PDB file of C-alpha atoms and ligand atoms in Angstrom:
ATOM      1  CA  MET V1108     122.690  89.734  32.932  1.00  0.00           C
ATOM      2  CA  ARG V1109     119.937  87.424  34.165  1.00  0.00           C
ATOM      3  CA  ARG V1110     121.014  83.769  33.988  1.00  0.00           C
ATOM      4  CA  LYS V1111     118.535  81.910  31.893  1.00  0.00           C
ATOM      5  CA  LEU V1112     116.487  78.979  33.229  1.00  0.00           C
ATOM      6  CA  VAL V1113     115.157  76.137  31.166  1.00  0.00           C
ATOM      7  CA  ALA V1114     112.652  74.094  33.165  1.00  0.00           C
ATOM      8  CA  GLY V1115     110.842  70.962  31.927  1.00  0.00           C
ATOM      9  CA  ASN V1116     107.254  70.480  32.956  1.00  0.00           C
ATOM     10  CA  TRP V1117     106.616  66.782  32.572  1.00  0.00           C
ATOM     11  CA  LYS V1118     102.994  67.195  33.478  1.00  0.00           C
ATOM     12  CA  MET V1119     101.326  63.835  34.122  1.00  0.00           C
ATOM     13  CA  ASN V1120     103.753  61.868  32.013  1.00  0.00           C
ATOM     14  CA  GLY V1121     106.455  59.321  32.818  1.00  0.00           C
ATOM     15  CA  SER V1122     107.123  55.934  34.391  1.00  0.00           C
ATOM     16  CA  LEU V1123     110.072  54.604  36.332  1.00  0.00           C
ATOM     17  CA  ALA V1124     111.702  53.278  33.183  1.00  0.00           C
ATOM     18  CA  ALA V1125     110.882  56.321  30.948  1.00  0.00           C
ATOM     19  CA  ASN V1126     112.114  58.771  33.610  1.00  0.00           C
ATOM     20  CA  ALA V1127     115.450  56.900  34.029  1.00  0.00           C
ATOM     21  CA  ALA V1128     115.976  56.949  30.237  1.00  0.00           C
ATOM     22  CA  LEU V1129     115.004  60.590  29.898  1.00  0.00           C
ATOM     23  CA  VAL V1130     117.273  61.825  32.717  1.00  0.00           C
ATOM     24  CA  ALA V1131     120.133  59.751  31.506  1.00  0.00           C
ATOM     25  CA  GLY V1132     119.754  61.291  28.030  1.00  0.00           C
ATOM     26  CA  ILE V1133     119.659  64.780  29.446  1.00  0.00           C
ATOM     27  CA  LYS V1134     122.716  64.227  31.628  1.00  0.00           C
ATOM     28  CA  GLU V1135     124.685  62.663  28.810  1.00  0.00           C
ATOM     29  CA  GLY V1136     124.063  65.536  26.417  1.00  0.00           C
ATOM     30  CA  LEU V1137     124.546  68.360  28.821  1.00  0.00           C
ATOM     31  CA  ALA V1138     127.679  70.358  28.081  1.00  0.00           C
ATOM     32  CA  ALA V1139     128.961  72.841  30.623  1.00  0.00           C
ATOM     33  CA  GLN V1140     125.820  74.833  29.948  1.00  0.00           C
ATOM     34  CA  ALA V1141     125.558  78.485  30.850  1.00  0.00           C
ATOM     35  CA  CYS V1142     121.964  78.276  32.010  1.00  0.00           C
ATOM     36  CA  ASP V1143     120.103  76.702  34.836  1.00  0.00           C
ATOM     37  CA  VAL V1144     118.209  73.548  34.114  1.00  0.00           C
ATOM     38  CA  ALA V1145     115.335  71.958  36.068  1.00  0.00           C
ATOM     39  CA  VAL V1146     112.928  69.138  35.582  1.00  0.00           C
ATOM     40  CA  CYS V1147     109.437  69.405  37.269  1.00  0.00           C
ATOM     41  CA  VAL V1148     108.217  65.907  37.767  1.00  0.00           C
ATOM     42  CA  PRO V1149     105.009  64.194  39.071  1.00  0.00           C
ATOM     43  CA  ALA V1150     105.084  63.943  42.869  1.00  0.00           C
ATOM     44  CA  PRO V1151     105.430  60.076  42.990  1.00  0.00           C
ATOM     45  CA  TYR V1152     108.678  60.302  41.110  1.00  0.00           C
ATOM     46  CA  LEU V1153     110.401  62.943  43.191  1.00  0.00           C
ATOM     47  CA  ALA V1154     112.528  60.432  45.062  1.00  0.00           C
ATOM     48  CA  GLN V1155     113.498  58.589  41.929  1.00  0.00           C
ATOM     49  CA  VAL V1156     114.442  61.705  40.014  1.00  0.00           C
ATOM     50  CA  GLN V1157     116.173  63.213  43.055  1.00  0.00           C
ATOM     51  CA  ALA V1158     118.443  60.298  42.944  1.00  0.00           C
ATOM     52  CA  LEU V1159     118.841  60.357  39.135  1.00  0.00           C
ATOM     53  CA  VAL V1160     119.873  64.036  39.017  1.00  0.00           C
ATOM     54  CA  ALA V1161     122.105  63.946  42.116  1.00  0.00           C
ATOM     55  CA  GLY V1162     125.577  65.364  41.349  1.00  0.00           C
ATOM     56  CA  SER V1163     124.438  66.794  38.007  1.00  0.00           C
ATOM     57  CA  PRO V1164     123.693  70.339  37.087  1.00  0.00           C
ATOM     58  CA  VAL V1165     119.937  69.399  36.699  1.00  0.00           C
ATOM     59  CA  VAL V1166     117.830  70.408  39.575  1.00  0.00           C
ATOM     60  CA  LEU V1167     114.466  69.026  40.751  1.00  0.00           C
ATOM     61  CA  GLY V1168     111.112  70.742  40.551  1.00  0.00           C
ATOM     62  CA  ALA V1169     107.560  69.932  41.425  1.00  0.00           C
ATOM     63  CA  GLN V1170     104.360  70.888  39.569  1.00  0.00           C
ATOM     64  CA  ASP V1171     102.139  72.057  42.412  1.00  0.00           C
ATOM     65  CA  MET V1172     101.833  72.090  46.160  1.00  0.00           C
ATOM     66  CA  SER V1173      99.419  72.962  48.951  1.00  0.00           C
ATOM     67  CA  ALA V1174      99.245  76.421  50.492  1.00  0.00           C
ATOM     68  CA  HIS V1175      98.889  74.615  53.873  1.00  0.00           C
ATOM     69  CA  ALA V1176     101.783  73.386  55.965  1.00  0.00           C
ATOM     70  CA  SER V1177     100.126  70.087  57.087  1.00  0.00           C
ATOM     71  CA  GLY V1178      96.871  68.514  58.245  1.00  0.00           C
ATOM     72  CA  ALA V1179      93.582  67.245  56.936  1.00  0.00           C
ATOM     73  CA  TYR V1180      94.094  68.001  53.224  1.00  0.00           C
ATOM     74  CA  THR V1181      93.696  64.591  51.546  1.00  0.00           C
ATOM     75  CA  GLY V1182      95.579  64.214  48.340  1.00  0.00           C
ATOM     76  CA  GLU V1183      97.742  67.338  48.883  1.00  0.00           C
ATOM     77  CA  VAL V1184     101.561  67.693  49.174  1.00  0.00           C
ATOM     78  CA  SER V1185     103.191  70.341  51.369  1.00  0.00           C
ATOM     79  CA  ALA V1186     106.198  72.555  50.602  1.00  0.00           C
ATOM     80  CA  SER V1187     108.215  70.914  53.367  1.00  0.00           C
ATOM     81  CA  MET V1188     107.567  67.500  51.860  1.00  0.00           C
ATOM     82  CA  LEU V1189     108.834  68.794  48.515  1.00  0.00           C
ATOM     83  CA  GLN V1190     111.787  70.216  50.225  1.00  0.00           C
ATOM     84  CA  GLU V1191     112.691  66.956  51.868  1.00  0.00           C
ATOM     85  CA  PHE V1192     113.102  65.424  48.424  1.00  0.00           C
ATOM     86  CA  GLY V1193     115.537  68.163  47.272  1.00  0.00           C
ATOM     87  CA  VAL V1194     112.992  70.121  45.304  1.00  0.00           C
ATOM     88  CA  GLN V1195     114.191  73.587  44.458  1.00  0.00           C
ATOM     89  CA  TYR V1196     111.452  74.899  42.054  1.00  0.00           C
ATOM     90  CA  VAL V1197     107.747  74.456  42.153  1.00  0.00           C
ATOM     91  CA  ILE V1198     105.360  75.428  39.379  1.00  0.00           C
ATOM     92  CA  LEU V1199     102.359  77.280  40.777  1.00  0.00           C
ATOM     93  CA  GLY V1200      99.264  78.488  39.097  1.00  0.00           C
ATOM     94  CA  HIS V1201      99.796  76.552  35.836  1.00  0.00           C
ATOM     95  CA  SER V1202      96.798  77.231  33.527  1.00  0.00           C
ATOM     96  CA  GLU V1203      95.861  73.511  33.737  1.00  0.00           C
ATOM     97  CA  ARG V1204      95.540  73.908  37.498  1.00  0.00           C
ATOM     98  CA  ARG V1205      93.606  77.090  37.059  1.00  0.00           C
ATOM     99  CA  ALA V1206      91.300  75.515  34.424  1.00  0.00           C
ATOM    100  CA  TYR V1207      90.743  72.012  35.802  1.00  0.00           C
ATOM    101  CA  HIS V1208      91.142  72.502  39.561  1.00  0.00           C
ATOM    102  CA  GLY V1209      89.654  75.983  39.911  1.00  0.00           C
ATOM    103  CA  GLU V1210      92.763  77.642  41.239  1.00  0.00           C
ATOM    104  CA  SER V1211      92.119  81.318  41.775  1.00  0.00           C
ATOM    105  CA  ASP V1212      94.739  84.097  41.733  1.00  0.00           C
ATOM    106  CA  ALA V1213      94.309  84.297  45.567  1.00  0.00           C
ATOM    107  CA  ALA V1214      95.061  80.532  45.897  1.00  0.00           C
ATOM    108  CA  VAL V1215      98.136  80.949  43.656  1.00  0.00           C
ATOM    109  CA  ALA V1216      99.302  83.833  45.876  1.00  0.00           C
ATOM    110  CA  ALA V1217      98.842  81.788  49.033  1.00  0.00           C
ATOM    111  CA  LYS V1218     100.794  78.921  47.562  1.00  0.00           C
ATOM    112  CA  THR V1219     103.588  81.284  46.444  1.00  0.00           C
ATOM    113  CA  VAL V1220     103.910  82.648  50.030  1.00  0.00           C
ATOM    114  CA  ALA V1221     104.032  79.119  51.432  1.00  0.00           C
ATOM    115  CA  ALA V1222     106.607  77.976  48.829  1.00  0.00           C
ATOM    116  CA  LEU V1223     108.920  80.972  49.685  1.00  0.00           C
ATOM    117  CA  LYS V1224     108.530  80.289  53.400  1.00  0.00           C
ATOM    118  CA  ALA V1225     109.911  76.790  52.822  1.00  0.00           C
ATOM    119  CA  GLY V1226     112.844  78.050  50.719  1.00  0.00           C
ATOM    120  CA  LEU V1227     111.404  76.878  47.399  1.00  0.00           C
ATOM    121  CA  VAL V1228     111.526  79.007  44.263  1.00  0.00           C
ATOM    122  CA  PRO V1229     107.978  79.350  42.926  1.00  0.00           C
ATOM    123  CA  LEU V1230     107.536  79.377  39.106  1.00  0.00           C
ATOM    124  CA  VAL V1231     104.403  81.535  39.021  1.00  0.00           C
ATOM    125  CA  CYS V1232     102.490  80.969  35.792  1.00  0.00           C
ATOM    126  CA  VAL V1233     100.232  83.529  34.228  1.00  0.00           C
ATOM    127  CA  GLY V1234      98.573  83.490  30.771  1.00  0.00           C
ATOM    128  CA  GLU V1235      95.500  84.549  28.823  1.00  0.00           C
ATOM    129  CA  THR V1236      93.075  82.455  26.784  1.00  0.00           C
ATOM    130  CA  LEU V1237      92.551  82.972  23.061  1.00  0.00           C
ATOM    131  CA  GLU V1238      89.220  84.608  23.796  1.00  0.00           C
ATOM    132  CA  GLN V1239      90.856  87.055  26.172  1.00  0.00           C
ATOM    133  CA  ARG V1240      93.631  87.863  23.712  1.00  0.00           C
ATOM    134  CA  GLU V1241      91.137  88.453  20.882  1.00  0.00           C
ATOM    135  CA  ALA V1242      89.144  90.755  23.173  1.00  0.00           C
ATOM    136  CA  GLY V1243      92.261  92.825  23.806  1.00  0.00           C
ATOM    137  CA  GLN V1244      92.434  91.850  27.458  1.00  0.00           C
ATOM    138  CA  THR V1245      95.821  90.200  27.538  1.00  0.00           C
ATOM    139  CA  ASN V1246      97.609  92.807  29.564  1.00  0.00           C
ATOM    140  CA  ALA V1247      94.695  93.189  32.019  1.00  0.00           C
ATOM    141  CA  VAL V1248      94.316  89.417  32.529  1.00  0.00           C
ATOM    142  CA  VAL V1249      98.009  88.489  32.718  1.00  0.00           C
ATOM    143  CA  GLY V1250      99.098  91.591  34.621  1.00  0.00           C
ATOM    144  CA  GLY V1251      96.229  91.165  37.009  1.00  0.00           C
ATOM    145  CA  GLN V1252      97.234  87.567  37.685  1.00  0.00           C
ATOM    146  CA  LEU V1253     100.742  88.740  38.570  1.00  0.00           C
ATOM    147  CA  ASP V1254      99.542  91.702  40.600  1.00  0.00           C
ATOM    148  CA  VAL V1255      97.598  89.494  42.937  1.00  0.00           C
ATOM    149  CA  VAL V1256     100.667  87.478  43.701  1.00  0.00           C
ATOM    150  CA  LEU V1257     102.928  90.511  44.063  1.00  0.00           C
ATOM    151  CA  ALA V1258     100.502  92.120  46.466  1.00  0.00           C
ATOM    152  CA  ALA V1259     101.014  89.160  48.755  1.00  0.00           C
ATOM    153  CA  LEU V1260     104.775  89.404  48.814  1.00  0.00           C
ATOM    154  CA  SER V1261     107.350  91.691  50.430  1.00  0.00           C
ATOM    155  CA  VAL V1262     110.057  93.150  48.126  1.00  0.00           C
ATOM    156  CA  GLU V1263     112.440  90.643  49.473  1.00  0.00           C
ATOM    157  CA  GLU V1264     110.093  87.748  48.657  1.00  0.00           C
ATOM    158  CA  ALA V1265     109.310  89.139  45.254  1.00  0.00           C
ATOM    159  CA  ALA V1266     113.005  88.963  44.530  1.00  0.00           C
ATOM    160  CA  ARG V1267     112.840  85.144  44.939  1.00  0.00           C
ATOM    161  CA  ILE V1268     110.180  84.286  42.483  1.00  0.00           C
ATOM    162  CA  VAL V1269     110.391  83.285  38.828  1.00  0.00           C
ATOM    163  CA  VAL V1270     107.448  84.257  36.522  1.00  0.00           C
ATOM    164  CA  ALA V1271     106.329  82.115  33.626  1.00  0.00           C
ATOM    165  CA  TYR V1272     104.239  83.698  30.852  1.00  0.00           C
ATOM    166  CA  GLU V1273     102.249  80.933  29.205  1.00  0.00           C
ATOM    167  CA  PRO V1274      99.514  81.914  26.769  1.00  0.00           C
ATOM    168  CA  VAL V1275      96.852  79.321  27.286  1.00  0.00           C
ATOM    169  CA  TRP V1276      96.204  79.147  23.537  1.00  0.00           C
ATOM    170  CA  ALA V1277      99.813  78.171  22.928  1.00  0.00           C
ATOM    171  CA  ILE V1278     100.112  75.363  25.390  1.00  0.00           C
ATOM    172  CA  GLY V1279     100.369  71.972  23.810  1.00  0.00           C
ATOM    173  CA  THR V1280      98.802  73.260  20.659  1.00  0.00           C
ATOM    174  CA  GLY V1281     101.875  73.793  18.479  1.00  0.00           C
ATOM    175  CA  LYS V1282     100.911  77.462  18.267  1.00  0.00           C
ATOM    176  CA  THR V1283     103.579  79.763  19.651  1.00  0.00           C
ATOM    177  CA  ALA V1284     103.391  83.403  20.440  1.00  0.00           C
ATOM    178  CA  THR V1285     105.684  85.105  18.009  1.00  0.00           C
ATOM    179  CA  PRO V1286     108.832  86.369  19.713  1.00  0.00           C
ATOM    180  CA  GLU V1287     107.564  89.926  19.455  1.00  0.00           C
ATOM    181  CA  MET V1288     104.187  89.068  20.988  1.00  0.00           C
ATOM    182  CA  ALA V1289     105.867  87.267  23.911  1.00  0.00           C
ATOM    183  CA  GLN V1290     108.411  90.067  24.335  1.00  0.00           C
ATOM    184  CA  GLU V1291     105.617  92.608  24.619  1.00  0.00           C
ATOM    185  CA  VAL V1292     103.871  90.740  27.410  1.00  0.00           C
ATOM    186  CA  HIS V1293     107.175  90.030  29.162  1.00  0.00           C
ATOM    187  CA  ALA V1294     108.097  93.698  29.129  1.00  0.00           C
ATOM    188  CA  MET V1295     104.681  94.478  30.578  1.00  0.00           C
ATOM    189  CA  LEU V1296     105.102  91.900  33.310  1.00  0.00           C
ATOM    190  CA  ARG V1297     108.513  93.247  34.223  1.00  0.00           C
ATOM    191  CA  ALA V1298     107.000  96.783  34.491  1.00  0.00           C
ATOM    192  CA  ARG V1299     104.392  95.331  36.909  1.00  0.00           C
ATOM    193  CA  VAL V1300     107.310  93.991  39.028  1.00  0.00           C
ATOM    194  CA  GLY V1301     108.930  97.384  38.635  1.00  0.00           C
ATOM    195  CA  ALA V1302     105.941  99.040  40.235  1.00  0.00           C
ATOM    196  CA  LYS V1303     106.993  97.160  43.339  1.00  0.00           C
ATOM    197  CA  SER V1304     110.710  97.453  43.047  1.00  0.00           C
ATOM    198  CA  ALA V1305     112.886  98.582  40.112  1.00  0.00           C
ATOM    199  CA  GLU V1306     115.735  96.517  41.530  1.00  0.00           C
ATOM    200  CA  VAL V1307     113.634  93.297  41.675  1.00  0.00           C
ATOM    201  CA  ALA V1308     112.271  94.006  38.145  1.00  0.00           C
ATOM    202  CA  ALA V1309     115.816  94.124  36.769  1.00  0.00           C
ATOM    203  CA  LYS V1310     116.588  90.755  38.329  1.00  0.00           C
ATOM    204  CA  VAL V1311     113.384  88.691  38.102  1.00  0.00           C
ATOM    205  CA  ARG V1312     113.388  85.953  35.578  1.00  0.00           C
ATOM    206  CA  ILE V1313     110.382  85.768  33.289  1.00  0.00           C
ATOM    207  CA  LEU V1314     110.168  82.534  31.366  1.00  0.00           C
ATOM    208  CA  TYR V1315     108.110  81.894  28.200  1.00  0.00           C
ATOM    209  CA  GLY V1316     106.052  78.681  27.895  1.00  0.00           C
ATOM    210  CA  GLY V1317     103.680  77.357  25.264  1.00  0.00           C
ATOM    211  CA  SER V1318     104.939  75.138  22.428  1.00  0.00           C
ATOM    212  CA  MET V1319     108.580  76.118  22.904  1.00  0.00           C
ATOM    213  CA  LYS V1320     110.538  73.743  20.653  1.00  0.00           C
ATOM    214  CA  PRO V1321     114.058  73.445  19.289  1.00  0.00           C
ATOM    215  CA  ASP V1322     112.995  75.272  16.071  1.00  0.00           C
ATOM    216  CA  ASN V1323     111.570  78.357  17.788  1.00  0.00           C
ATOM    217  CA  ALA V1324     113.531  78.534  21.080  1.00  0.00           C
ATOM    218  CA  GLN V1325     116.469  80.551  19.773  1.00  0.00           C
ATOM    219  CA  GLN V1326     114.271  83.372  18.503  1.00  0.00           C
ATOM    220  CA  LEU V1327     112.209  83.545  21.594  1.00  0.00           C
ATOM    221  CA  LEU V1328     115.128  83.397  23.881  1.00  0.00           C
ATOM    222  CA  ALA V1329     116.921  86.095  22.042  1.00  0.00           C
ATOM    223  CA  MET V1330     114.223  88.649  23.175  1.00  0.00           C
ATOM    224  CA  GLY V1331     115.404  91.090  25.865  1.00  0.00           C
ATOM    225  CA  ASP V1332     112.881  90.167  28.477  1.00  0.00           C
ATOM    226  CA  ILE V1333     112.650  86.383  27.876  1.00  0.00           C
ATOM    227  CA  ASP V1334     114.780  84.760  30.456  1.00  0.00           C
ATOM    228  CA  GLY V1335     114.160  81.060  29.725  1.00  0.00           C
ATOM    229  CA  GLY V1336     111.523  78.597  28.975  1.00  0.00           C
ATOM    230  CA  LEU V1337     108.967  76.426  30.672  1.00  0.00           C
ATOM    231  CA  ILE V1338     108.848  73.420  28.406  1.00  0.00           C
ATOM    232  CA  GLY V1339     106.041  70.829  28.268  1.00  0.00           C
ATOM    233  CA  GLY V1340     105.974  68.431  25.299  1.00  0.00           C
ATOM    234  CA  ALA V1341     109.553  69.056  24.183  1.00  0.00           C
ATOM    235  CA  ALA V1342     110.862  68.312  27.719  1.00  0.00           C
ATOM    236  CA  LEU V1343     109.873  64.716  27.316  1.00  0.00           C
ATOM    237  CA  LYS V1344     112.413  64.049  24.568  1.00  0.00           C
ATOM    238  CA  ALA V1345     116.034  64.475  25.668  1.00  0.00           C
ATOM    239  CA  PRO V1346     117.355  65.738  22.316  1.00  0.00           C
ATOM    240  CA  ASP V1347     114.688  68.351  22.092  1.00  0.00           C
ATOM    241  CA  PHE V1348     115.126  69.554  25.674  1.00  0.00           C
ATOM    242  CA  LEU V1349     118.895  69.660  25.126  1.00  0.00           C
ATOM    243  CA  ALA V1350     118.445  71.705  21.984  1.00  0.00           C
ATOM    244  CA  ILE V1351     116.397  74.262  23.867  1.00  0.00           C
ATOM    245  CA  ILE V1352     119.030  74.327  26.625  1.00  0.00           C
ATOM    246  CA  ASP V1353     121.634  74.987  23.986  1.00  0.00           C
ATOM    247  CA  ALA V1354     119.641  77.751  22.594  1.00  0.00           C
ATOM    248  CA  ALA V1355     119.445  79.386  26.031  1.00  0.00           C
ATOM    249  CA  ALA V1356     123.114  79.014  26.819  1.00  0.00           C
TER     250      ALA V1356
HETATM  251  P1  LIG M2100     104.018  72.882  26.009  1.00  0.00           P
HETATM  252  O1  LIG M2100     103.646  73.094  27.560  1.00  0.00           O
HETATM  253  O2  LIG M2100     105.402  73.169  25.881  1.00  0.00           O
HETATM  254  O3  LIG M2100     103.671  71.393  25.726  1.00  0.00           O
HETATM  255  O4  LIG M2100     103.156  73.800  25.139  1.00  0.00           O
HETATM  256  C1  LIG M2100     104.173  74.159  28.289  1.00  0.00           C
HETATM  257  C2  LIG M2100     103.547  74.171  29.651  1.00  0.00           C
HETATM  258  O5  LIG M2100     102.283  73.912  29.772  1.00  0.00           O
HETATM  259  O6  LIG M2100     104.269  74.376  30.717  1.00  0.00           O
END
């Protein structure tokens, strides 16, 4: 059995006061949960949230990082910097980074390699646009995005990633893939990993993201190849985030 992971993607939201209230609410409501829980926070708040989650089951994540180790890359943050603040997970290749910052599959692969080198767990995001889905290109697009990352990794490295399937048309729109639609893509992604290693495919966690909410989480998380969620909007409200964690546990 793969242990489920529920990761909050706060995106560019929060403030010192709001973060403190949100993390306090999450910690208060967490039962002895049977899944992993992470919050991926904006870089300036890493130190704050590191302190807030210390000693709790909630672990810290970041939303992006540079593929480079150090140097003249103004505005960038390195894997080792994240690691110094206790970061365990880092979201890579989120569709907003791909769309607004021109991140290519190759860039996502390079970041994944750098994250693994630093001991971080990359949450590698893949997803198709509505146009691509309607053109019947979902498997080619999403599978292709994952294949570029897998090609850059050894089997041992591939065993340390988490994949997140996030259909672009479902992110922040209130439209969710049906559990069956998501399951179909997750099974395809697992097969892609299986082409590299059957053993890794059996173990790799594949999260669903895109308008996952308390009222649809249970059905999505009940699917055989959905191993957790990457949660945007609903991760900003402690009761909603907790309800999704409950659905995963
Ligand atoms: P959403 O975002 O849950 O608000 O749709 C998910 C994500 O972009 O990671």
